[in-house]
Amino acid sequence: MSDSPDWLGKLKHIGSDSPLVKEGLSRMQGTMNTFTARFSPISSEVNRITATKLWKEQVIPIFARAIHEINYLDIVKNRGLANPLRHQALSAADDKLRQAEAECRNMNTQSRLAALVGPEDEIRRLRIELWGFLLAWDKAELSSD
């Protein structure tokens, strides 16, 4: 689990130097670090392997696809959440993160790992932060016009 996901690098390719965007990325990185830390106390090797599989094969690829949806439509360069392309990209990313939540919940149900109860909450928090900091960025932009 020492492998560091490259999701932050993908997010940085969005291409904004806005302090608000940087703060949002930093907060989301903290959320992902918290998510990773949930796997640290897992004691049995079987549980550790299951957690690693969940992380590497389920959550990271889904999250990467969510970031790709955002990056592909270059939403940060489009002004205003009302912009149809931007809203479409955010909705697609949110759908991918919901899928990651469901995968976590499904893995927990299948494996009955008490140590893994709750990762979907971290992904839900990440979704909220994704929307929250972009909405705040929109508000800051509108007030500067």
mmCIF file with all atom_site columns, C-alpha atoms in Angstrom:
data_model
loop_
_atom_site.group_PDB
_atom_site.id
_atom_site.type_symbol
_atom_site.label_atom_id
_atom_site.label_alt_id
_atom_site.label_comp_id
_atom_site.label_asym_id
_atom_site.label_entity_id
_atom_site.label_seq_id
_atom_site.pdbx_PDB_ins_code
_atom_site.Cartn_x
_atom_site.Cartn_y
_atom_site.Cartn_z
_atom_site.occupancy
_atom_site.B_iso_or_equiv
_atom_site.pdbx_formal_charge
_atom_site.auth_seq_id
_atom_site.auth_comp_id
_atom_site.auth_asym_id
_atom_site.auth_atom_id
_atom_site.pdbx_PDB_model_num
ATOM 1   C CA . MET A 1 1   ? 0.000   0.000   0.000   1.00 0.00 ? 1   MET A CA 1
ATOM 2   C CA . SER A 1 2   ? 3.014   2.223   -0.183  1.00 0.00 ? 2   SER A CA 1
ATOM 3   C CA . ASP A 1 3   ? 2.210   2.867   -3.838  1.00 0.00 ? 3   ASP A CA 1
ATOM 4   C CA . SER A 1 4   ? 1.184   6.478   -4.148  1.00 0.00 ? 4   SER A CA 1
ATOM 5   C CA . PRO A 1 5   ? -1.738  7.062   -6.501  1.00 0.00 ? 5   PRO A CA 1
ATOM 6   C CA . ASP A 1 6   ? -1.074  9.576   -9.253  1.00 0.00 ? 6   ASP A CA 1
ATOM 7   C CA . TRP A 1 7   ? -4.537  11.132  -9.031  1.00 0.00 ? 7   TRP A CA 1
ATOM 8   C CA . LEU A 1 8   ? -3.168  14.449  -7.764  1.00 0.00 ? 8   LEU A CA 1
ATOM 9   C CA . GLY A 1 9   ? -0.884  14.723  -10.792 1.00 0.00 ? 9   GLY A CA 1
ATOM 10  C CA . LYS A 1 10  ? -3.877  14.139  -13.034 1.00 0.00 ? 10  LYS A CA 1
ATOM 11  C CA . LEU A 1 11  ? -5.827  16.820  -11.201 1.00 0.00 ? 11  LEU A CA 1
ATOM 12  C CA . LYS A 1 12  ? -2.953  19.293  -11.532 1.00 0.00 ? 12  LYS A CA 1
ATOM 13  C CA . HIS A 1 13  ? -3.114  18.939  -15.316 1.00 0.00 ? 13  HIS A CA 1
ATOM 14  C CA . ILE A 1 14  ? -6.419  20.808  -15.182 1.00 0.00 ? 14  ILE A CA 1
ATOM 15  C CA . GLY A 1 15  ? -4.150  23.825  -15.419 1.00 0.00 ? 15  GLY A CA 1
ATOM 16  C CA . SER A 1 16  ? -5.273  26.441  -12.927 1.00 0.00 ? 16  SER A CA 1
ATOM 17  C CA . ASP A 1 17  ? -2.921  28.346  -10.637 1.00 0.00 ? 17  ASP A CA 1
ATOM 18  C CA . SER A 1 18  ? -5.842  29.708  -8.633  1.00 0.00 ? 18  SER A CA 1
ATOM 19  C CA . PRO A 1 19  ? -5.082  29.628  -4.874  1.00 0.00 ? 19  PRO A CA 1
ATOM 20  C CA . LEU A 1 20  ? -8.620  28.378  -4.286  1.00 0.00 ? 20  LEU A CA 1
ATOM 21  C CA . VAL A 1 21  ? -8.120  25.460  -6.681  1.00 0.00 ? 21  VAL A CA 1
ATOM 22  C CA . LYS A 1 22  ? -4.758  24.660  -5.030  1.00 0.00 ? 22  LYS A CA 1
ATOM 23  C CA . GLU A 1 23  ? -6.418  24.697  -1.615  1.00 0.00 ? 23  GLU A CA 1
ATOM 24  C CA . GLY A 1 24  ? -9.162  22.407  -2.885  1.00 0.00 ? 24  GLY A CA 1
ATOM 25  C CA . LEU A 1 25  ? -6.616  19.972  -4.333  1.00 0.00 ? 25  LEU A CA 1
ATOM 26  C CA . SER A 1 26  ? -4.693  19.987  -1.068  1.00 0.00 ? 26  SER A CA 1
ATOM 27  C CA . ARG A 1 27  ? -7.850  19.229  0.927   1.00 0.00 ? 27  ARG A CA 1
ATOM 28  C CA . MET A 1 28  ? -8.757  16.413  -1.449  1.00 0.00 ? 28  MET A CA 1
ATOM 29  C CA . GLN A 1 29  ? -5.238  14.981  -1.116  1.00 0.00 ? 29  GLN A CA 1
ATOM 30  C CA . GLY A 1 30  ? -5.762  14.998  2.654   1.00 0.00 ? 30  GLY A CA 1
ATOM 31  C CA . THR A 1 31  ? -9.010  13.111  2.183   1.00 0.00 ? 31  THR A CA 1
ATOM 32  C CA . MET A 1 32  ? -7.278  10.484  0.059   1.00 0.00 ? 32  MET A CA 1
ATOM 33  C CA . ASN A 1 33  ? -4.487  10.179  2.651   1.00 0.00 ? 33  ASN A CA 1
ATOM 34  C CA . THR A 1 34  ? -7.124  9.582   5.326   1.00 0.00 ? 34  THR A CA 1
ATOM 35  C CA . PHE A 1 35  ? -8.699  6.962   3.104   1.00 0.00 ? 35  PHE A CA 1
ATOM 36  C CA . THR A 1 36  ? -5.314  5.223   2.688   1.00 0.00 ? 36  THR A CA 1
ATOM 37  C CA . ALA A 1 37  ? -4.627  5.379   6.425   1.00 0.00 ? 37  ALA A CA 1
ATOM 38  C CA . ARG A 1 38  ? -7.802  3.407   7.120   1.00 0.00 ? 38  ARG A CA 1
ATOM 39  C CA . PHE A 1 39  ? -6.056  0.360   5.689   1.00 0.00 ? 39  PHE A CA 1
ATOM 40  C CA . SER A 1 40  ? -2.957  0.624   7.926   1.00 0.00 ? 40  SER A CA 1
ATOM 41  C CA . PRO A 1 41  ? -4.351  -1.019  11.076  1.00 0.00 ? 41  PRO A CA 1
ATOM 42  C CA . ILE A 1 42  ? -5.591  -4.108  9.241   1.00 0.00 ? 42  ILE A CA 1
ATOM 43  C CA . SER A 1 43  ? -3.917  -6.986  11.047  1.00 0.00 ? 43  SER A CA 1
ATOM 44  C CA . SER A 1 44  ? -4.469  -10.196 9.122   1.00 0.00 ? 44  SER A CA 1
ATOM 45  C CA . GLU A 1 45  ? -2.678  -10.758 5.830   1.00 0.00 ? 45  GLU A CA 1
ATOM 46  C CA . VAL A 1 46  ? -5.918  -11.830 4.136   1.00 0.00 ? 46  VAL A CA 1
ATOM 47  C CA . ASN A 1 47  ? -7.573  -8.586  5.181   1.00 0.00 ? 47  ASN A CA 1
ATOM 48  C CA . ARG A 1 48  ? -4.543  -6.603  4.035   1.00 0.00 ? 48  ARG A CA 1
ATOM 49  C CA . ILE A 1 49  ? -4.588  -8.300  0.617   1.00 0.00 ? 49  ILE A CA 1
ATOM 50  C CA . THR A 1 50  ? -8.327  -7.635  0.275   1.00 0.00 ? 50  THR A CA 1
ATOM 51  C CA . ALA A 1 51  ? -7.854  -3.986  1.243   1.00 0.00 ? 51  ALA A CA 1
ATOM 52  C CA . THR A 1 52  ? -4.997  -3.605  -1.236  1.00 0.00 ? 52  THR A CA 1
ATOM 53  C CA . LYS A 1 53  ? -7.089  -5.176  -3.975  1.00 0.00 ? 53  LYS A CA 1
ATOM 54  C CA . LEU A 1 54  ? -9.980  -2.832  -3.176  1.00 0.00 ? 54  LEU A CA 1
ATOM 55  C CA . TRP A 1 55  ? -7.661  0.176   -3.253  1.00 0.00 ? 55  TRP A CA 1
ATOM 56  C CA . LYS A 1 56  ? -5.644  -0.673  -6.375  1.00 0.00 ? 56  LYS A CA 1
ATOM 57  C CA . GLU A 1 57  ? -8.217  -2.451  -8.521  1.00 0.00 ? 57  GLU A CA 1
ATOM 58  C CA . GLN A 1 58  ? -11.452 -0.704  -7.583  1.00 0.00 ? 58  GLN A CA 1
ATOM 59  C CA . VAL A 1 59  ? -11.062 2.756   -6.074  1.00 0.00 ? 59  VAL A CA 1
ATOM 60  C CA . ILE A 1 60  ? -8.006  4.206   -7.844  1.00 0.00 ? 60  ILE A CA 1
ATOM 61  C CA . PRO A 1 61  ? -9.153  3.313   -11.389 1.00 0.00 ? 61  PRO A CA 1
ATOM 62  C CA . ILE A 1 62  ? -12.654 4.658   -10.759 1.00 0.00 ? 62  ILE A CA 1
ATOM 63  C CA . PHE A 1 63  ? -11.279 7.838   -9.224  1.00 0.00 ? 63  PHE A CA 1
ATOM 64  C CA . ALA A 1 64  ? -8.835  8.225   -12.122 1.00 0.00 ? 64  ALA A CA 1
ATOM 65  C CA . ARG A 1 65  ? -11.744 7.940   -14.569 1.00 0.00 ? 65  ARG A CA 1
ATOM 66  C CA . ALA A 1 66  ? -13.585 10.615  -12.606 1.00 0.00 ? 66  ALA A CA 1
ATOM 67  C CA . ILE A 1 67  ? -10.578 12.907  -12.887 1.00 0.00 ? 67  ILE A CA 1
ATOM 68  C CA . HIS A 1 68  ? -10.324 12.088  -16.586 1.00 0.00 ? 68  HIS A CA 1
ATOM 69  C CA . GLU A 1 69  ? -13.940 13.186  -17.052 1.00 0.00 ? 69  GLU A CA 1
ATOM 70  C CA . ILE A 1 70  ? -13.104 16.535  -15.475 1.00 0.00 ? 70  ILE A CA 1
ATOM 71  C CA . ASN A 1 71  ? -9.810  16.963  -17.308 1.00 0.00 ? 71  ASN A CA 1
ATOM 72  C CA . TYR A 1 72  ? -11.219 15.890  -20.680 1.00 0.00 ? 72  TYR A CA 1
ATOM 73  C CA . LEU A 1 73  ? -13.762 18.679  -20.755 1.00 0.00 ? 73  LEU A CA 1
ATOM 74  C CA . ASP A 1 74  ? -11.304 21.172  -19.225 1.00 0.00 ? 74  ASP A CA 1
ATOM 75  C CA . ILE A 1 75  ? -13.938 22.494  -16.881 1.00 0.00 ? 75  ILE A CA 1
ATOM 76  C CA . VAL A 1 76  ? -11.728 24.873  -14.944 1.00 0.00 ? 76  VAL A CA 1
ATOM 77  C CA . LYS A 1 77  ? -11.252 26.986  -18.071 1.00 0.00 ? 77  LYS A CA 1
ATOM 78  C CA . ASN A 1 78  ? -15.022 27.252  -18.569 1.00 0.00 ? 78  ASN A CA 1
ATOM 79  C CA . ARG A 1 79  ? -16.631 29.946  -16.456 1.00 0.00 ? 79  ARG A CA 1
ATOM 80  C CA . GLY A 1 80  ? -19.601 29.272  -14.249 1.00 0.00 ? 80  GLY A CA 1
ATOM 81  C CA . LEU A 1 81  ? -21.142 26.036  -13.008 1.00 0.00 ? 81  LEU A CA 1
ATOM 82  C CA . ALA A 1 82  ? -24.137 26.750  -15.243 1.00 0.00 ? 82  ALA A CA 1
ATOM 83  C CA . ASN A 1 83  ? -21.910 26.074  -18.252 1.00 0.00 ? 83  ASN A CA 1
ATOM 84  C CA . PRO A 1 84  ? -23.434 22.851  -19.671 1.00 0.00 ? 84  PRO A CA 1
ATOM 85  C CA . LEU A 1 85  ? -20.073 21.188  -20.404 1.00 0.00 ? 85  LEU A CA 1
ATOM 86  C CA . ARG A 1 86  ? -18.743 21.972  -16.959 1.00 0.00 ? 86  ARG A CA 1
ATOM 87  C CA . HIS A 1 87  ? -21.883 20.695  -15.278 1.00 0.00 ? 87  HIS A CA 1
ATOM 88  C CA . GLN A 1 88  ? -21.779 17.552  -17.442 1.00 0.00 ? 88  GLN A CA 1
ATOM 89  C CA . ALA A 1 89  ? -18.146 16.906  -16.467 1.00 0.00 ? 89  ALA A CA 1
ATOM 90  C CA . LEU A 1 90  ? -18.824 17.377  -12.769 1.00 0.00 ? 90  LEU A CA 1
ATOM 91  C CA . SER A 1 91  ? -21.866 15.112  -12.950 1.00 0.00 ? 91  SER A CA 1
ATOM 92  C CA . ALA A 1 92  ? -19.842 12.418  -14.734 1.00 0.00 ? 92  ALA A CA 1
ATOM 93  C CA . ALA A 1 93  ? -17.073 12.672  -12.130 1.00 0.00 ? 93  ALA A CA 1
ATOM 94  C CA . ASP A 1 94  ? -19.617 12.530  -9.326  1.00 0.00 ? 94  ASP A CA 1
ATOM 95  C CA . ASP A 1 95  ? -21.163 9.418   -10.899 1.00 0.00 ? 95  ASP A CA 1
ATOM 96  C CA . LYS A 1 96  ? -17.739 7.737   -10.980 1.00 0.00 ? 96  LYS A CA 1
ATOM 97  C CA . LEU A 1 97  ? -17.131 8.577   -7.325  1.00 0.00 ? 97  LEU A CA 1
ATOM 98  C CA . ARG A 1 98  ? -20.575 7.208   -6.432  1.00 0.00 ? 98  ARG A CA 1
ATOM 99  C CA . GLN A 1 99  ? -19.525 4.022   -8.255  1.00 0.00 ? 99  GLN A CA 1
ATOM 100 C CA . ALA A 1 100 ? -16.357 3.875   -6.123  1.00 0.00 ? 100 ALA A CA 1
ATOM 101 C CA . GLU A 1 101 ? -18.517 4.264   -3.001  1.00 0.00 ? 101 GLU A CA 1
ATOM 102 C CA . ALA A 1 102 ? -20.707 1.369   -4.108  1.00 0.00 ? 102 ALA A CA 1
ATOM 103 C CA . GLU A 1 103 ? -17.638 -0.797  -4.843  1.00 0.00 ? 103 GLU A CA 1
ATOM 104 C CA . CYS A 1 104 ? -16.321 -0.156  -1.325  1.00 0.00 ? 104 CYS A CA 1
ATOM 105 C CA . ARG A 1 105 ? -19.683 -1.010  0.182   1.00 0.00 ? 105 ARG A CA 1
ATOM 106 C CA . ASN A 1 106 ? -19.890 -4.164  -1.953  1.00 0.00 ? 106 ASN A CA 1
ATOM 107 C CA . MET A 1 107 ? -16.380 -5.282  -0.948  1.00 0.00 ? 107 MET A CA 1
ATOM 108 C CA . ASN A 1 108 ? -17.226 -4.703  2.720   1.00 0.00 ? 108 ASN A CA 1
ATOM 109 C CA . THR A 1 109 ? -20.385 -6.794  2.403   1.00 0.00 ? 109 THR A CA 1
ATOM 110 C CA . GLN A 1 110 ? -18.616 -9.623  0.576   1.00 0.00 ? 110 GLN A CA 1
ATOM 111 C CA . SER A 1 111 ? -15.580 -9.820  2.843   1.00 0.00 ? 111 SER A CA 1
ATOM 112 C CA . ARG A 1 112 ? -17.198 -8.716  6.114   1.00 0.00 ? 112 ARG A CA 1
ATOM 113 C CA . LEU A 1 113 ? -14.094 -6.737  7.023   1.00 0.00 ? 113 LEU A CA 1
ATOM 114 C CA . ALA A 1 114 ? -14.804 -4.652  10.098  1.00 0.00 ? 114 ALA A CA 1
ATOM 115 C CA . ALA A 1 115 ? -11.598 -2.711  9.441   1.00 0.00 ? 115 ALA A CA 1
ATOM 116 C CA . LEU A 1 116 ? -12.909 -1.548  6.075   1.00 0.00 ? 116 LEU A CA 1
ATOM 117 C CA . VAL A 1 117 ? -16.247 -0.225  7.246   1.00 0.00 ? 117 VAL A CA 1
ATOM 118 C CA . GLY A 1 118 ? -16.329 3.408   6.304   1.00 0.00 ? 118 GLY A CA 1
ATOM 119 C CA . PRO A 1 119 ? -14.097 3.935   3.240   1.00 0.00 ? 119 PRO A CA 1
ATOM 120 C CA . GLU A 1 120 ? -17.193 4.847   1.254   1.00 0.00 ? 120 GLU A CA 1
ATOM 121 C CA . ASP A 1 121 ? -17.687 7.728   3.711   1.00 0.00 ? 121 ASP A CA 1
ATOM 122 C CA . GLU A 1 122 ? -14.282 9.098   2.732   1.00 0.00 ? 122 GLU A CA 1
ATOM 123 C CA . ILE A 1 123 ? -15.191 8.927   -0.953  1.00 0.00 ? 123 ILE A CA 1
ATOM 124 C CA . ARG A 1 124 ? -18.496 10.649  -0.198  1.00 0.00 ? 124 ARG A CA 1
ATOM 125 C CA . ARG A 1 125 ? -16.537 13.369  1.615   1.00 0.00 ? 125 ARG A CA 1
ATOM 126 C CA . LEU A 1 126 ? -14.252 13.651  -1.401  1.00 0.00 ? 126 LEU A CA 1
ATOM 127 C CA . ARG A 1 127 ? -17.288 14.147  -3.666  1.00 0.00 ? 127 ARG A CA 1
ATOM 128 C CA . ILE A 1 128 ? -18.571 16.878  -1.378  1.00 0.00 ? 128 ILE A CA 1
ATOM 129 C CA . GLU A 1 129 ? -15.181 18.601  -1.421  1.00 0.00 ? 129 GLU A CA 1
ATOM 130 C CA . LEU A 1 130 ? -14.939 18.306  -5.200  1.00 0.00 ? 130 LEU A CA 1
ATOM 131 C CA . TRP A 1 131 ? -18.256 20.113  -5.586  1.00 0.00 ? 131 TRP A CA 1
ATOM 132 C CA . GLY A 1 132 ? -17.609 22.477  -2.686  1.00 0.00 ? 132 GLY A CA 1
ATOM 133 C CA . PHE A 1 133 ? -14.328 23.923  -3.797  1.00 0.00 ? 133 PHE A CA 1
ATOM 134 C CA . LEU A 1 134 ? -15.462 24.313  -7.401  1.00 0.00 ? 134 LEU A CA 1
ATOM 135 C CA . LEU A 1 135 ? -18.618 26.087  -6.250  1.00 0.00 ? 135 LEU A CA 1
ATOM 136 C CA . ALA A 1 136 ? -16.505 28.375  -4.051  1.00 0.00 ? 136 ALA A CA 1
ATOM 137 C CA . TRP A 1 137 ? -14.187 29.001  -7.003  1.00 0.00 ? 137 TRP A CA 1
ATOM 138 C CA . ASP A 1 138 ? -17.221 29.957  -9.128  1.00 0.00 ? 138 ASP A CA 1
ATOM 139 C CA . LYS A 1 139 ? -18.446 32.316  -6.421  1.00 0.00 ? 139 LYS A CA 1
ATOM 140 C CA . ALA A 1 140 ? -15.018 33.979  -6.141  1.00 0.00 ? 140 ALA A CA 1
ATOM 141 C CA . GLU A 1 141 ? -14.896 34.402  -9.927  1.00 0.00 ? 141 GLU A CA 1
ATOM 142 C CA . LEU A 1 142 ? -18.367 35.912  -10.068 1.00 0.00 ? 142 LEU A CA 1
ATOM 143 C CA . SER A 1 143 ? -17.594 38.402  -7.292  1.00 0.00 ? 143 SER A CA 1
ATOM 144 C CA . SER A 1 144 ? -14.414 39.517  -9.090  1.00 0.00 ? 144 SER A CA 1
ATOM 145 C CA . ASP A 1 145 ? -16.290 40.334  -12.322 1.00 0.00 ? 145 ASP A CA 1
#
